[in-house]
Structures are given as C-alpha cells and as structure tokens.
PDB file of C-alpha atoms in Angstrom:
ATOM      1  CA  UNK A   1     -11.177  28.085 -37.452  1.00 94.00           C
ATOM      2  CA  UNK A   2      -9.678  25.485 -39.819  1.00 97.00           C
ATOM      3  CA  UNK A   3      -8.575  25.951 -43.512  1.00 97.00           C
ATOM      4  CA  UNK A   4      -7.828  24.484 -46.825  1.00 97.00           C
ATOM      5  CA  UNK A   5      -5.441  25.801 -49.443  1.00 98.00           C
ATOM      6  CA  UNK A   6      -6.752  24.494 -52.775  1.00 96.00           C
ATOM      7  CA  UNK A   7      -5.493  24.611 -56.271  1.00 91.00           C
ATOM      8  CA  UNK A   8      -5.873  22.692 -59.585  1.00 83.00           C
ATOM      9  CA  UNK A   9      -9.309  21.360 -60.084  1.00 84.00           C
ATOM     10  CA  UNK A  10     -10.342  21.304 -56.389  1.00 85.00           C
ATOM     11  CA  UNK A  11     -10.941  25.024 -56.533  1.00 78.00           C
ATOM     12  CA  UNK A  12     -13.860  24.325 -58.819  1.00 76.00           C
ATOM     13  CA  UNK A  13     -15.647  22.202 -56.144  1.00 73.00           C
ATOM     14  CA  UNK A  14     -15.882  24.424 -53.037  1.00 65.00           C
ATOM     15  CA  UNK A  15     -19.268  24.603 -51.260  1.00 66.00           C
ATOM     16  CA  UNK A  16     -21.952  26.430 -53.087  1.00 68.00           C
ATOM     17  CA  UNK A  17     -23.340  29.798 -51.826  1.00 72.00           C
ATOM     18  CA  UNK A  18     -19.856  31.148 -50.852  1.00 78.00           C
ATOM     19  CA  UNK A  19     -18.822  34.688 -51.829  1.00 81.00           C
ATOM     20  CA  UNK A  20     -15.299  35.411 -52.882  1.00 87.00           C
ATOM     21  CA  UNK A  21     -13.413  37.835 -50.800  1.00 92.00           C
ATOM     22  CA  UNK A  22      -9.931  39.444 -51.041  1.00 96.00           C
ATOM     23  CA  UNK A  23      -7.957  40.252 -47.985  1.00 96.00           C
ATOM     24  CA  UNK A  24      -4.757  42.226 -47.500  1.00 97.00           C
ATOM     25  CA  UNK A  25      -1.771  40.728 -45.595  1.00 97.00           C
ATOM     26  CA  UNK A  26       1.596  42.303 -45.045  1.00 95.00           C
ATOM     27  CA  UNK A  27       2.956  40.154 -47.905  1.00 96.00           C
ATOM     28  CA  UNK A  28       0.102  40.909 -50.429  1.00 97.00           C
ATOM     29  CA  UNK A  29      -3.566  40.140 -51.197  1.00 97.00           C
ATOM     30  CA  UNK A  30      -5.248  36.821 -51.034  1.00 97.00           C
ATOM     31  CA  UNK A  31      -8.416  35.453 -52.589  1.00 96.00           C
ATOM     32  CA  UNK A  32     -10.501  33.384 -50.212  1.00 95.00           C
ATOM     33  CA  UNK A  33     -14.025  32.440 -49.050  1.00 93.00           C
ATOM     34  CA  UNK A  34     -15.419  31.008 -45.788  1.00 93.00           C
ATOM     35  CA  UNK A  35     -17.963  28.178 -45.502  1.00 89.00           C
ATOM     36  CA  UNK A  36     -19.027  27.319 -41.990  1.00 87.00           C
ATOM     37  CA  UNK A  37     -15.857  27.452 -39.890  1.00 89.00           C
ATOM     38  CA  UNK A  38     -13.567  26.563 -42.746  1.00 93.00           C
ATOM     39  CA  UNK A  39     -11.461  29.188 -44.610  1.00 95.00           C
ATOM     40  CA  UNK A  40     -10.657  28.204 -48.202  1.00 95.00           C
ATOM     41  CA  UNK A  41      -7.654  30.023 -49.809  1.00 97.00           C
ATOM     42  CA  UNK A  42      -7.282  29.950 -53.587  1.00 95.00           C
ATOM     43  CA  UNK A  43      -3.722  29.157 -54.160  1.00 96.00           C
ATOM     44  CA  UNK A  44      -3.536  30.474 -57.789  1.00 95.00           C
ATOM     45  CA  UNK A  45      -6.021  33.380 -57.060  1.00 92.00           C
ATOM     46  CA  UNK A  46      -9.587  33.483 -58.397  1.00 87.00           C
ATOM     47  CA  UNK A  47      -9.773  32.171 -61.987  1.00 86.00           C
ATOM     48  CA  UNK A  48      -6.569  30.148 -61.461  1.00 89.00           C
ATOM     49  CA  UNK A  49      -4.476  33.004 -62.789  1.00 91.00           C
ATOM     50  CA  UNK A  50      -0.997  32.353 -61.441  1.00 95.00           C
ATOM     51  CA  UNK A  51       1.662  29.905 -62.554  1.00 96.00           C
ATOM     52  CA  UNK A  52       3.154  27.836 -59.551  1.00 96.00           C
ATOM     53  CA  UNK A  53       6.366  29.933 -59.533  1.00 95.00           C
ATOM     54  CA  UNK A  54       4.404  33.196 -59.435  1.00 96.00           C
ATOM     55  CA  UNK A  55       2.190  32.300 -56.397  1.00 97.00           C
ATOM     56  CA  UNK A  56       2.497  34.516 -53.387  1.00 98.00           C
ATOM     57  CA  UNK A  57       2.947  31.641 -50.940  1.00 98.00           C
ATOM     58  CA  UNK A  58       3.815  33.876 -48.038  1.00 98.00           C
ATOM     59  CA  UNK A  59       0.526  35.879 -48.341  1.00 98.00           C
ATOM     60  CA  UNK A  60      -1.497  32.664 -48.790  1.00 98.00           C
ATOM     61  CA  UNK A  61       0.020  31.282 -45.500  1.00 98.00           C
ATOM     62  CA  UNK A  62       0.060  34.643 -43.544  1.00 98.00           C
ATOM     63  CA  UNK A  63      -3.725  34.883 -43.971  1.00 98.00           C
ATOM     64  CA  UNK A  64      -3.993  31.563 -41.991  1.00 98.00           C
ATOM     65  CA  UNK A  65      -2.203  33.211 -39.051  1.00 97.00           C
ATOM     66  CA  UNK A  66      -4.229  36.376 -39.367  1.00 97.00           C
ATOM     67  CA  UNK A  67      -7.465  34.494 -39.317  1.00 96.00           C
ATOM     68  CA  UNK A  68      -6.528  32.330 -36.391  1.00 97.00           C
ATOM     69  CA  UNK A  69      -6.410  29.047 -38.234  1.00 98.00           C
ATOM     70  CA  UNK A  70      -5.400  25.960 -36.071  1.00 97.00           C
ATOM     71  CA  UNK A  71      -5.361  23.235 -38.760  1.00 98.00           C
ATOM     72  CA  UNK A  72      -4.991  23.278 -42.564  1.00 98.00           C
ATOM     73  CA  UNK A  73      -5.185  20.823 -45.380  1.00 98.00           C
ATOM     74  CA  UNK A  74      -3.505  21.538 -48.591  1.00 98.00           C
ATOM     75  CA  UNK A  75      -4.477  19.850 -51.788  1.00 98.00           C
ATOM     76  CA  UNK A  76      -2.140  19.134 -54.790  1.00 97.00           C
ATOM     77  CA  UNK A  77      -2.726  17.582 -58.247  1.00 97.00           C
ATOM     78  CA  UNK A  78       0.292  15.452 -59.148  1.00 98.00           C
ATOM     79  CA  UNK A  79       1.816  13.149 -61.653  1.00 97.00           C
ATOM     80  CA  UNK A  80       2.601   9.532 -60.534  1.00 97.00           C
ATOM     81  CA  UNK A  81       6.157   8.374 -60.508  1.00 97.00           C
ATOM     82  CA  UNK A  82       5.826   5.018 -58.676  1.00 98.00           C
ATOM     83  CA  UNK A  83       3.090   2.481 -58.294  1.00 96.00           C
ATOM     84  CA  UNK A  84       2.502   3.683 -54.745  1.00 98.00           C
ATOM     85  CA  UNK A  85      -0.095   6.165 -56.274  1.00 98.00           C
ATOM     86  CA  UNK A  86      -1.666   5.303 -59.556  1.00 97.00           C
ATOM     87  CA  UNK A  87      -3.654   7.934 -61.633  1.00 97.00           C
ATOM     88  CA  UNK A  88      -7.132   8.681 -60.174  1.00 97.00           C
ATOM     89  CA  UNK A  89      -5.677   7.757 -56.808  1.00 98.00           C
ATOM     90  CA  UNK A  90      -5.597   9.845 -53.626  1.00 98.00           C
ATOM     91  CA  UNK A  91      -2.570   9.862 -51.306  1.00 98.00           C
ATOM     92  CA  UNK A  92      -1.232  11.456 -48.095  1.00 98.00           C
ATOM     93  CA  UNK A  93       2.281  13.225 -48.458  1.00 98.00           C
ATOM     94  CA  UNK A  94       4.729  12.198 -45.754  1.00 98.00           C
ATOM     95  CA  UNK A  95       7.915  13.986 -47.095  1.00 98.00           C
ATOM     96  CA  UNK A  96       9.259  16.012 -49.863  1.00 98.00           C
ATOM     97  CA  UNK A  97      12.180  16.829 -52.161  1.00 98.00           C
ATOM     98  CA  UNK A  98      12.313  20.530 -53.159  1.00 98.00           C
ATOM     99  CA  UNK A  99      13.792  21.385 -56.504  1.00 98.00           C
ATOM    100  CA  UNK A 100      12.176  24.913 -56.818  1.00 97.00           C
ATOM    101  CA  UNK A 101      14.121  28.069 -57.169  1.00 95.00           C
ATOM    102  CA  UNK A 102      13.516  31.857 -56.825  1.00 94.00           C
ATOM    103  CA  UNK A 103      10.553  31.433 -54.569  1.00 96.00           C
ATOM    104  CA  UNK A 104      10.078  33.265 -51.193  1.00 94.00           C
ATOM    105  CA  UNK A 105      10.614  30.130 -49.115  1.00 94.00           C
ATOM    106  CA  UNK A 106      10.704  31.450 -45.581  1.00 96.00           C
ATOM    107  CA  UNK A 107       9.368  34.080 -43.202  1.00 95.00           C
ATOM    108  CA  UNK A 108      12.652  34.066 -41.350  1.00 95.00           C
ATOM    109  CA  UNK A 109      14.852  35.808 -43.927  1.00 93.00           C
ATOM    110  CA  UNK A 110      16.492  38.375 -41.743  1.00 93.00           C
ATOM    111  CA  UNK A 111      14.453  41.065 -43.435  1.00 91.00           C
ATOM    112  CA  UNK A 112      10.800  40.582 -42.610  1.00 84.00           C
ATOM    113  CA  UNK A 113      11.655  38.589 -39.480  1.00 91.00           C
ATOM    114  CA  UNK A 114      14.956  37.542 -37.677  1.00 95.00           C
ATOM    115  CA  UNK A 115      16.670  34.554 -39.104  1.00 96.00           C
ATOM    116  CA  UNK A 116      15.490  31.193 -37.587  1.00 93.00           C
ATOM    117  CA  UNK A 117      16.364  27.698 -38.606  1.00 95.00           C
ATOM    118  CA  UNK A 118      13.199  25.511 -38.448  1.00 93.00           C
ATOM    119  CA  UNK A 119      13.413  21.674 -38.468  1.00 93.00           C
ATOM    120  CA  UNK A 120      11.378  19.770 -41.092  1.00 93.00           C
ATOM    121  CA  UNK A 121      11.361  16.371 -39.516  1.00 93.00           C
ATOM    122  CA  UNK A 122       7.901  16.484 -37.974  1.00 90.00           C
ATOM    123  CA  UNK A 123       6.141  18.393 -40.594  1.00 95.00           C
ATOM    124  CA  UNK A 124       2.734  16.686 -41.118  1.00 98.00           C
ATOM    125  CA  UNK A 125       0.193  16.154 -38.255  1.00 97.00           C
ATOM    126  CA  UNK A 126      -0.430  12.391 -37.484  1.00 97.00           C
ATOM    127  CA  UNK A 127      -3.859  13.065 -35.795  1.00 97.00           C
ATOM    128  CA  UNK A 128      -5.001  14.971 -38.905  1.00 98.00           C
ATOM    129  CA  UNK A 129      -3.694  12.045 -41.074  1.00 98.00           C
ATOM    130  CA  UNK A 130      -5.654   9.364 -39.027  1.00 97.00           C
ATOM    131  CA  UNK A 131      -8.816  11.517 -39.149  1.00 97.00           C
ATOM    132  CA  UNK A 132      -8.478  11.832 -42.946  1.00 98.00           C
ATOM    133  CA  UNK A 133      -8.144   8.018 -43.156  1.00 97.00           C
ATOM    134  CA  UNK A 134     -11.225   7.515 -40.988  1.00 97.00           C
ATOM    135  CA  UNK A 135     -13.332   9.767 -43.089  1.00 97.00           C
ATOM    136  CA  UNK A 136     -12.039   8.079 -46.344  1.00 97.00           C
ATOM    137  CA  UNK A 137     -12.834   4.598 -44.997  1.00 97.00           C
ATOM    138  CA  UNK A 138     -16.362   5.704 -43.992  1.00 96.00           C
ATOM    139  CA  UNK A 139     -16.846   6.805 -47.689  1.00 95.00           C
ATOM    140  CA  UNK A 140     -15.222   3.599 -49.101  1.00 96.00           C
ATOM    141  CA  UNK A 141     -12.468   5.581 -50.736  1.00 97.00           C
ATOM    142  CA  UNK A 142      -8.887   4.112 -50.743  1.00 97.00           C
ATOM    143  CA  UNK A 143      -6.057   6.425 -49.737  1.00 98.00           C
ATOM    144  CA  UNK A 144      -2.280   5.719 -50.107  1.00 97.00           C
ATOM    145  CA  UNK A 145      -0.684   6.451 -46.735  1.00 94.00           C
ATOM    146  CA  UNK A 146       2.989   7.735 -47.225  1.00 95.00           C
ATOM    147  CA  UNK A 147       4.201   9.331 -50.291  1.00 98.00           C
ATOM    148  CA  UNK A 148       7.290  11.349 -51.088  1.00 98.00           C
ATOM    149  CA  UNK A 149       6.522  14.480 -53.240  1.00 98.00           C
ATOM    150  CA  UNK A 150       9.052  16.139 -55.443  1.00 98.00           C
ATOM    151  CA  UNK A 151       8.360  19.893 -56.187  1.00 98.00           C
ATOM    152  CA  UNK A 152       9.432  21.304 -59.506  1.00 98.00           C
ATOM    153  CA  UNK A 153       9.282  24.965 -60.589  1.00 97.00           C
ATOM    154  CA  UNK A 154       6.802  24.635 -63.470  1.00 95.00           C
ATOM    155  CA  UNK A 155       4.822  25.576 -65.355  1.00 95.00           C
ATOM    156  CA  UNK A 156       6.510  23.298 -67.784  1.00 96.00           C
ATOM    157  CA  UNK A 157       6.201  19.530 -67.190  1.00 95.00           C
ATOM    158  CA  UNK A 158       9.271  17.430 -66.439  1.00 96.00           C
ATOM    159  CA  UNK A 159      11.411  15.552 -68.962  1.00 96.00           C
ATOM    160  CA  UNK A 160      11.652  11.712 -68.804  1.00 95.00           C
ATOM    161  CA  UNK A 161      15.413  11.988 -67.630  1.00 97.00           C
ATOM    162  CA  UNK A 162      14.247  14.225 -64.721  1.00 97.00           C
ATOM    163  CA  UNK A 163      11.565  11.865 -63.734  1.00 97.00           C
ATOM    164  CA  UNK A 164      14.073   8.929 -63.782  1.00 97.00           C
ATOM    165  CA  UNK A 165      16.334  11.072 -61.409  1.00 98.00           C
ATOM    166  CA  UNK A 166      13.383  11.892 -59.168  1.00 98.00           C
ATOM    167  CA  UNK A 167      12.462   8.351 -58.956  1.00 98.00           C
ATOM    168  CA  UNK A 168      16.063   7.338 -58.073  1.00 98.00           C
ATOM    169  CA  UNK A 169      15.952   9.876 -55.243  1.00 98.00           C
ATOM    170  CA  UNK A 170      12.921   8.279 -53.815  1.00 98.00           C
ATOM    171  CA  UNK A 171      10.048  10.382 -55.022  1.00 98.00           C
ATOM    172  CA  UNK A 172       6.689   8.790 -55.611  1.00 98.00           C
ATOM    173  CA  UNK A 173       4.866  11.784 -57.082  1.00 98.00           C
ATOM    174  CA  UNK A 174       5.702  15.046 -58.794  1.00 98.00           C
ATOM    175  CA  UNK A 175       3.969  18.436 -58.549  1.00 98.00           C
ATOM    176  CA  UNK A 176       4.603  22.162 -58.547  1.00 98.00           C
ATOM    177  CA  UNK A 177       3.069  23.699 -55.406  1.00 98.00           C
ATOM    178  CA  UNK A 178       3.979  21.749 -52.149  1.00 98.00           C
ATOM    179  CA  UNK A 179       7.091  24.009 -51.547  1.00 98.00           C
ATOM    180  CA  UNK A 180       7.491  26.458 -50.125  1.00 98.00           C
ATOM    181  CA  UNK A 181       3.795  26.330 -49.029  1.00 98.00           C
ATOM    182  CA  UNK A 182       4.342  23.643 -46.353  1.00 98.00           C
ATOM    183  CA  UNK A 183       7.566  25.063 -45.213  1.00 97.00           C
ATOM    184  CA  UNK A 184       5.908  28.355 -44.454  1.00 98.00           C
ATOM    185  CA  UNK A 185       2.907  26.771 -42.759  1.00 98.00           C
ATOM    186  CA  UNK A 186       5.227  24.700 -40.541  1.00 98.00           C
ATOM    187  CA  UNK A 187       7.243  27.878 -39.680  1.00 97.00           C
ATOM    188  CA  UNK A 188       4.103  29.515 -38.222  1.00 97.00           C
ATOM    189  CA  UNK A 189       3.299  26.484 -36.122  1.00 97.00           C
ATOM    190  CA  UNK A 190      -0.030  25.681 -37.800  1.00 98.00           C
ATOM    191  CA  UNK A 191      -1.055  21.948 -37.831  1.00 98.00           C
ATOM    192  CA  UNK A 192      -0.749  20.659 -41.419  1.00 98.00           C
ATOM    193  CA  UNK A 193      -1.771  17.684 -43.639  1.00 98.00           C
ATOM    194  CA  UNK A 194      -1.084  17.680 -47.394  1.00 98.00           C
ATOM    195  CA  UNK A 195      -3.166  15.561 -49.680  1.00 98.00           C
ATOM    196  CA  UNK A 196      -2.407  14.715 -53.283  1.00 98.00           C
ATOM    197  CA  UNK A 197      -4.328  13.176 -56.133  1.00 98.00           C
ATOM    198  CA  UNK A 198      -2.874  11.798 -59.367  1.00 98.00           C
ATOM    199  CA  UNK A 199      -4.058  13.040 -62.726  1.00 97.00           C
ATOM    200  CA  UNK A 200      -1.359  11.417 -64.982  1.00 96.00           C
ATOM    201  CA  UNK A 201       1.753   9.325 -65.210  1.00 96.00           C
ATOM    202  CA  UNK A 202       4.807  11.412 -65.160  1.00 95.00           C
ATOM    203  CA  UNK A 203       6.904  11.904 -68.365  1.00 92.00           C
ATOM    204  CA  UNK A 204       8.410   8.707 -69.785  1.00 89.00           C
ATOM    205  CA  UNK A 205       6.057   6.334 -67.858  1.00 89.00           C
ATOM    206  CA  UNK A 206       3.147   6.400 -70.395  1.00 81.00           C
ATOM    207  CA  UNK A 207       3.614   5.046 -73.924  1.00 72.00           C
ATOM    208  CA  UNK A 208       1.320   7.736 -75.137  1.00 71.00           C
ATOM    209  CA  UNK A 209       3.485  10.552 -73.690  1.00 73.00           C
ATOM    210  CA  UNK A 210       1.864  12.647 -70.948  1.00 81.00           C
ATOM    211  CA  UNK A 211      -1.877  11.958 -70.965  1.00 86.00           C
ATOM    212  CA  UNK A 212      -4.229  13.273 -68.325  1.00 90.00           C
ATOM    213  CA  UNK A 213      -7.171  11.408 -66.779  1.00 93.00           C
ATOM    214  CA  UNK A 214     -10.610  12.016 -68.451  1.00 94.00           C
ATOM    215  CA  UNK A 215     -12.615  14.978 -67.393  1.00 92.00           C
ATOM    216  CA  UNK A 216     -15.344  12.918 -65.574  1.00 94.00           C
ATOM    217  CA  UNK A 217     -12.711  11.046 -63.699  1.00 95.00           C
ATOM    218  CA  UNK A 218     -11.018  14.368 -62.631  1.00 94.00           C
ATOM    219  CA  UNK A 219     -14.319  15.835 -61.565  1.00 94.00           C
ATOM    220  CA  UNK A 220     -15.102  12.712 -59.370  1.00 95.00           C
ATOM    221  CA  UNK A 221     -11.603  12.630 -57.912  1.00 96.00           C
ATOM    222  CA  UNK A 222     -11.527  16.268 -57.067  1.00 95.00           C
ATOM    223  CA  UNK A 223     -14.983  16.049 -55.357  1.00 94.00           C
ATOM    224  CA  UNK A 224     -13.805  13.059 -53.353  1.00 96.00           C
ATOM    225  CA  UNK A 225     -10.682  14.957 -52.228  1.00 97.00           C
ATOM    226  CA  UNK A 226     -12.771  17.998 -51.220  1.00 95.00           C
ATOM    227  CA  UNK A 227     -15.444  15.963 -49.420  1.00 94.00           C
ATOM    228  CA  UNK A 228     -13.099  13.966 -47.363  1.00 97.00           C
ATOM    229  CA  UNK A 229     -11.004  16.976 -46.567  1.00 97.00           C
ATOM    230  CA  UNK A 230     -13.917  19.081 -45.368  1.00 94.00           C
ATOM    231  CA  UNK A 231     -15.468  16.374 -43.366  1.00 95.00           C
ATOM    232  CA  UNK A 232     -12.192  15.622 -41.573  1.00 96.00           C
ATOM    233  CA  UNK A 233     -11.742  19.279 -40.726  1.00 95.00           C
ATOM    234  CA  UNK A 234     -15.292  19.526 -39.324  1.00 83.00           C
ATOM    235  CA  UNK A 235     -14.553  16.914 -36.699  1.00 59.00           C
TER     236      UNK A 235
END
C-alpha cells in the first residue's frame, strides 16, 4: 500500500465516495480514508481542527507503519521566499531547516524506543521524485525541482525580519508542517517524497502585506497537486 499525508486545501480534494475512518495507534488516534490502494491521512484531523504545533505527528506516521505502507507523498501549502517557487507554483522539497519547538520529533526518544541517531542526508526518494516529474510533464504542469523548506511553529505567520533571516540561511519556501513529519517517516524507513505548493509571498515580499492567491487559483492548484501525486503513487 502507498499513502499520502494531506493538509491545507488538499484535504478538500480527495477522491469521492470515500468514508472517513478513525484508527488507534500507540501514539493516538488518526483520521484517514482509503481509495483503491492509497491510504490518505488527514494531517490536521477531519475538519482541519488542529494547529500545526498541535498535530500528533507520531500517530500520523505510525499508522503508515501499521498499515504496511511502502511509499508516502506529503503535501504542504507554503509561502514563497525566493523566485525558485512563485505563488501558484508546485515544487519538490529537497532539504529543510527546522525552527520548530516543543514537538514530538522522534520515535527514538529513549522512552517509547531506545535512542537511535538517524542521518538526514538521503531523506527524499529519487525514484519517487522522477515519477512525480513524469506525471507532471504528461499533464503539462511545471514543477520546481529542488527547494529548501524552512519549518516554523505557527499558527502565526512569520515577520519580515524572520523571512529575511530564513532567506539568508538558504530557504526557498516557508511552512509549518514539514517537520517533524518527514523526520519520523524517515526514521521508520518508509520511502518519502514531499511536495509543496505556494499560496502567497512570505512576509515583507509583497507590497500589499501577506495576500493569498484567489480561491479559484487555490482550488486548481490543490487539484493539480492531488492528481499528480495520486497518479504517481498508482504506478
């Protein structure tokens, strides 16, 4: 079985006819549904209830292991920091900078499981990346290939000074949910691809302040992300 962990806006466009289920894991309950052979995990729970810092990331990842998932695509709405990804664009995440705090960021904490130090050099799966590109090309949709994502705690948005600092550190996009989600997926040895889509310029980069893309553009963008992701997992 393959899987997607979906969040802001993409959770509105899962395949029709699916019934929501709730499963218990040793870390807590997870809201999900299954369409074909793809498991869809709702990151913020049904109804988008949880702030990014309140998400039970360990439970959301543990269910992948419990269900025998081999590959997972995670989707993330972001703000653009550099020209590498413009608003309404789709991109592939290649690396991250983690500025989160107070999140359960590992399975190997010496309490639930023995301490283990896991490298983060080869985090994202190249074969999955190439398949995503092939599917996007077949649908005439452009995808930015290699983006650095900076994760903030949220739910507040960032200040202009913070965005300038993140840009100086090499970040291309900013969001609130990549970490510790991808850390945990990697710890369990599940093949991973993380996809982002830009819904605004980050603070200080838009003369109007922080303005989000129009509703119709967001709907089309979210549908494209879901369609490409699902088709690449159904290979």
